[in-house]
GROMACS .gro file of C-alpha atoms in nm:
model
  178
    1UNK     CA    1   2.222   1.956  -2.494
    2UNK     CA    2   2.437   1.644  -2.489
    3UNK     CA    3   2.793   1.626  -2.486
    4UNK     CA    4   2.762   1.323  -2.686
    5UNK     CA    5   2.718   1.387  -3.048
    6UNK     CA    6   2.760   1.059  -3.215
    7UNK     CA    7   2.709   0.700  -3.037
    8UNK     CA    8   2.812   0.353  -3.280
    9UNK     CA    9   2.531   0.141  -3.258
   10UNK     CA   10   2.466  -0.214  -3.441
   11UNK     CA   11   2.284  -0.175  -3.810
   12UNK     CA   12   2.029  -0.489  -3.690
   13UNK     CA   13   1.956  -0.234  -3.402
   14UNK     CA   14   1.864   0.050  -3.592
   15UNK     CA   15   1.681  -0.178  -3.860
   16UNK     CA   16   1.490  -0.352  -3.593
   17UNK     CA   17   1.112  -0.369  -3.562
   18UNK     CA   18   1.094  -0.354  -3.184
   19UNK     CA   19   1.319  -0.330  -2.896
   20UNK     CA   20   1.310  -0.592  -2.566
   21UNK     CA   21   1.477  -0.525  -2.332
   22UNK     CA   22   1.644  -0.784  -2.122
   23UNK     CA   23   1.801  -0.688  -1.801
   24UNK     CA   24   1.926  -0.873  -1.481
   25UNK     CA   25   1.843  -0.691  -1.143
   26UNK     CA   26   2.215  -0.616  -0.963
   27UNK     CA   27   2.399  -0.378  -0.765
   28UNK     CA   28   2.712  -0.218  -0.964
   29UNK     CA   29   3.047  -0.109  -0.876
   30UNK     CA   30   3.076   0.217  -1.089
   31UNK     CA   31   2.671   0.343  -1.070
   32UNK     CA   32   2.554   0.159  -0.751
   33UNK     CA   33   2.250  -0.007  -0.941
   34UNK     CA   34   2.227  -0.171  -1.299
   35UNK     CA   35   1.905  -0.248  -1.460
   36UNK     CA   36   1.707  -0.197  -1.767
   37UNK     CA   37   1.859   0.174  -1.911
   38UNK     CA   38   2.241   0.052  -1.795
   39UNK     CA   39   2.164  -0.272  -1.992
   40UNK     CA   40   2.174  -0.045  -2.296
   41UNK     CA   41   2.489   0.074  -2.248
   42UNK     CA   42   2.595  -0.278  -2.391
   43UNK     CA   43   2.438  -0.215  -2.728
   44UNK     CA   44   2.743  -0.013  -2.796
   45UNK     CA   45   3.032  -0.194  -2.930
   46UNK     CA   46   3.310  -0.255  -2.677
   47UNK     CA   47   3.597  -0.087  -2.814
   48UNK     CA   48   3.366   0.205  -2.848
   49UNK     CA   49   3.172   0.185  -2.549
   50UNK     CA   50   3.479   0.212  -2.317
   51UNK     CA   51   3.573   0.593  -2.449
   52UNK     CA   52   3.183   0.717  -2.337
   53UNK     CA   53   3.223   0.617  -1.965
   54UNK     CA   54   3.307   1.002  -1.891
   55UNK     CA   55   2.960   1.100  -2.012
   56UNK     CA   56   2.779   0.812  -1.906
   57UNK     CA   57   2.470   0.977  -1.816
   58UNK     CA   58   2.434   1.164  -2.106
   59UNK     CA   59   2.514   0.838  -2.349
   60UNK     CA   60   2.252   0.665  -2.159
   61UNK     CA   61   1.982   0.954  -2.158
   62UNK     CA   62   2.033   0.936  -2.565
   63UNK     CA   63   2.007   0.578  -2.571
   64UNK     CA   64   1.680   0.573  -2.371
   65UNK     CA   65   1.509   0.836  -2.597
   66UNK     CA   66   1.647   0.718  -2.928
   67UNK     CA   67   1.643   0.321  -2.850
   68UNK     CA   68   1.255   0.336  -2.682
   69UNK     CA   69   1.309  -0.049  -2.563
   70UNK     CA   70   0.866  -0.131  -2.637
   71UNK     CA   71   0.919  -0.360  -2.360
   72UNK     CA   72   1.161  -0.451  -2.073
   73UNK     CA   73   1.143  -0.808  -1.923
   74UNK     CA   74   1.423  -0.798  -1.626
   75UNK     CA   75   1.547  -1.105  -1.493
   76UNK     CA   76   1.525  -1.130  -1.085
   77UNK     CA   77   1.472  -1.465  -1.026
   78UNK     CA   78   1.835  -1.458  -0.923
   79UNK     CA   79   1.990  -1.097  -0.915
   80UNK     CA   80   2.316  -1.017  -0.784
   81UNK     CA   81   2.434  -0.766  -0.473
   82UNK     CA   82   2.747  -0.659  -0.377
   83UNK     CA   83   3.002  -0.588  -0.586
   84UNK     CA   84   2.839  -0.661  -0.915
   85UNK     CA   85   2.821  -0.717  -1.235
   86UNK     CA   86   3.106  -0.948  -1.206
   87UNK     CA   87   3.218  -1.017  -0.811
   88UNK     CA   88   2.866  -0.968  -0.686
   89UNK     CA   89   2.689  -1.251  -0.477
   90UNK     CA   90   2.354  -1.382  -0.601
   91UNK     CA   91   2.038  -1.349  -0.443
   92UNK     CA   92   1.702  -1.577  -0.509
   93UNK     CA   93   1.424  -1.347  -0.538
   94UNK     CA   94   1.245  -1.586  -0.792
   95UNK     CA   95   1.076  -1.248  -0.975
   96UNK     CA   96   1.041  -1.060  -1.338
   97UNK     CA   97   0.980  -0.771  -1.365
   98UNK     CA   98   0.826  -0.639  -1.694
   99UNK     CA   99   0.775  -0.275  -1.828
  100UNK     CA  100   0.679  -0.066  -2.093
  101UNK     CA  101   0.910   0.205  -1.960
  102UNK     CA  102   1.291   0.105  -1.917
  103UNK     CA  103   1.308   0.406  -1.654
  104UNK     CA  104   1.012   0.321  -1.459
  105UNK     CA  105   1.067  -0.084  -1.483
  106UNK     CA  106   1.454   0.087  -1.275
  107UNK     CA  107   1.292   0.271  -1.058
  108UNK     CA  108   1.035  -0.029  -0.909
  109UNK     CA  109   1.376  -0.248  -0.901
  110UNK     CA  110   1.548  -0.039  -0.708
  111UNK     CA  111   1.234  -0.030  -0.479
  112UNK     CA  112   1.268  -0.361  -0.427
  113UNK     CA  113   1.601  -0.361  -0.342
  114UNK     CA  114   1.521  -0.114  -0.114
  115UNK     CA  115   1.830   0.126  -0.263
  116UNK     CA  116   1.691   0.529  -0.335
  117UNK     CA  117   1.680   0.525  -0.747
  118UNK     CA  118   1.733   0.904  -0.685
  119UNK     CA  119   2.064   0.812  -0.566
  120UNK     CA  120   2.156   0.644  -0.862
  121UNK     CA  121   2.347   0.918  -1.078
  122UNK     CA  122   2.178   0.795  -1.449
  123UNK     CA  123   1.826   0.731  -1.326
  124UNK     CA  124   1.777   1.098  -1.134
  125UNK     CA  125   1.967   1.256  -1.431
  126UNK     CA  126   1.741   1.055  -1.717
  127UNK     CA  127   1.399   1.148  -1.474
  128UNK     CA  128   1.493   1.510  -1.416
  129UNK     CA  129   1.570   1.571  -1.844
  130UNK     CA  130   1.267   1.434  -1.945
  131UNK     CA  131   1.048   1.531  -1.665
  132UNK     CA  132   0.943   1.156  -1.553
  133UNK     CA  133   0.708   1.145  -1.238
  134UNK     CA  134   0.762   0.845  -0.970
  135UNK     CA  135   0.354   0.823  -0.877
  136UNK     CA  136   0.254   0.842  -1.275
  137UNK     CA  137   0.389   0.452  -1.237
  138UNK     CA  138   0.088   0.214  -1.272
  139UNK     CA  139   0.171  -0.095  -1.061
  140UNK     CA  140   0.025  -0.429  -1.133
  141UNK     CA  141   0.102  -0.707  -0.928
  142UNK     CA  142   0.356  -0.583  -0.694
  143UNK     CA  143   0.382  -0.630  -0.320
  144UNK     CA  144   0.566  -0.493  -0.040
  145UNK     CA  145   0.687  -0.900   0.043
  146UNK     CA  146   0.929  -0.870  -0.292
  147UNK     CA  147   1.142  -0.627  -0.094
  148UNK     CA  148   1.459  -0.718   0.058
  149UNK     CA  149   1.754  -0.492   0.136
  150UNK     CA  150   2.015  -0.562  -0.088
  151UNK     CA  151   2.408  -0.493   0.006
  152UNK     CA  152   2.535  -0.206  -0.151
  153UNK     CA  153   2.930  -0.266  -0.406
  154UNK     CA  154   3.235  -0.181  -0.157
  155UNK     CA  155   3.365   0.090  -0.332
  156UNK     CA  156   3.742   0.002  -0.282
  157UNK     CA  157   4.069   0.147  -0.390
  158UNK     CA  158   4.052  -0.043  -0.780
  159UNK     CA  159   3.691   0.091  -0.807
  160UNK     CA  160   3.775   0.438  -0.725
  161UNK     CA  161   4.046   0.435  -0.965
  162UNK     CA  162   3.872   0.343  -1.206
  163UNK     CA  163   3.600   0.606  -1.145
  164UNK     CA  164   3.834   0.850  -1.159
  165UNK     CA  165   3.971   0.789  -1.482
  166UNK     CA  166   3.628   0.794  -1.615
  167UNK     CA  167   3.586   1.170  -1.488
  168UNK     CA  168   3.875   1.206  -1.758
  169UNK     CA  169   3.802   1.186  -2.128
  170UNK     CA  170   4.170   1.222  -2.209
  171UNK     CA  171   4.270   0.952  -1.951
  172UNK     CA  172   4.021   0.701  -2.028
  173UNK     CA  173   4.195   0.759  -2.389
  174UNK     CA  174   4.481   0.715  -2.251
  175UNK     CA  175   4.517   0.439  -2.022
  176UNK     CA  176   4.196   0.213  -2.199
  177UNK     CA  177   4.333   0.244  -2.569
  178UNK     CA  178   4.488  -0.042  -2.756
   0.00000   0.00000   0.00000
């Protein structure tokens, strides 16, 4: 039951063969974390995309089941922390992750970062509608060395603005129309 009943997406998209995904592992001002199901977000055309930040989790728990990425290859040989995507700070981790699952490819970033993916609004809402378990992930690869505590956005007084406006369909309309 989404409150999101049509999204815009590319015709190349929907025509497409197969799906990669291609993420960068970073922290995010608005949802904390940004990965592989955020990174879909931007397959929706700007001057559309802007009007669906007040159901955000909902627009992203469509794209996930309709999109299906068949494989996600996220960049972390340098991801960002801090206030990210744009006035974050890189960090070297010199890793890629790769995943059949968008969701579950999130939820080992976030591990590394050492950040609780069941704190991140879009990744507990996505796991809890279509029932995803944490242990059904199959790890290959992966060790406990790849994790380093990465520094969470400062939510300051623009950012929680922002977020504000975002609770608002009319005032996102409002203030973020042309």
């Amino acid at each position: 039951n989404s409150r999101v009943k049509e999204i815009f997406l590319p015709k190349t998209l929907l025509e497409a063969d197969i799906v990669v995904n291609l993420p960068v592992m970073k922290t995010h001002e608005f949802t904390i974390y940004s990965g592989a199901i955020k990174n879909l977000f931007g397959l929706i055309p700007y001057r559309k995309r802007i009007f669906l930040h007040p159901n955000i989790n909902d627009v992203l728990l469509n794209l996930f089941r309709f999109i299906k990425p068949q494989l996600t290859v996220m960049d972390a040989l340098t991801a960002m922390e801090s206030n990210g995507p744009t006035r974050g700070l890189p960090v070297k981790m010199g890793l890629l992750l790769m995943g059949t699952c968008s969701l579950a490819t999130d939820i080992i970033a976030t591990k590394i970062m050492e950040i609780d993916w069941k704190e991140i609004t879009h990744l507990s809402y996505i796991a809890e509608k279509i029932g995803f378990k944490e242990e059904n992930i199959e790890l290959i690869g992966y060790e406990d060395s790849f994790r380093r505590r990465f520094t969470l956005p400062n939510i300051d007084l623009p950012v929680k603005l922002q977020l504000g406006i975002y609770k608002s369909p009319i005032l996102t309309k409002l203030l973020f129309s042309n």
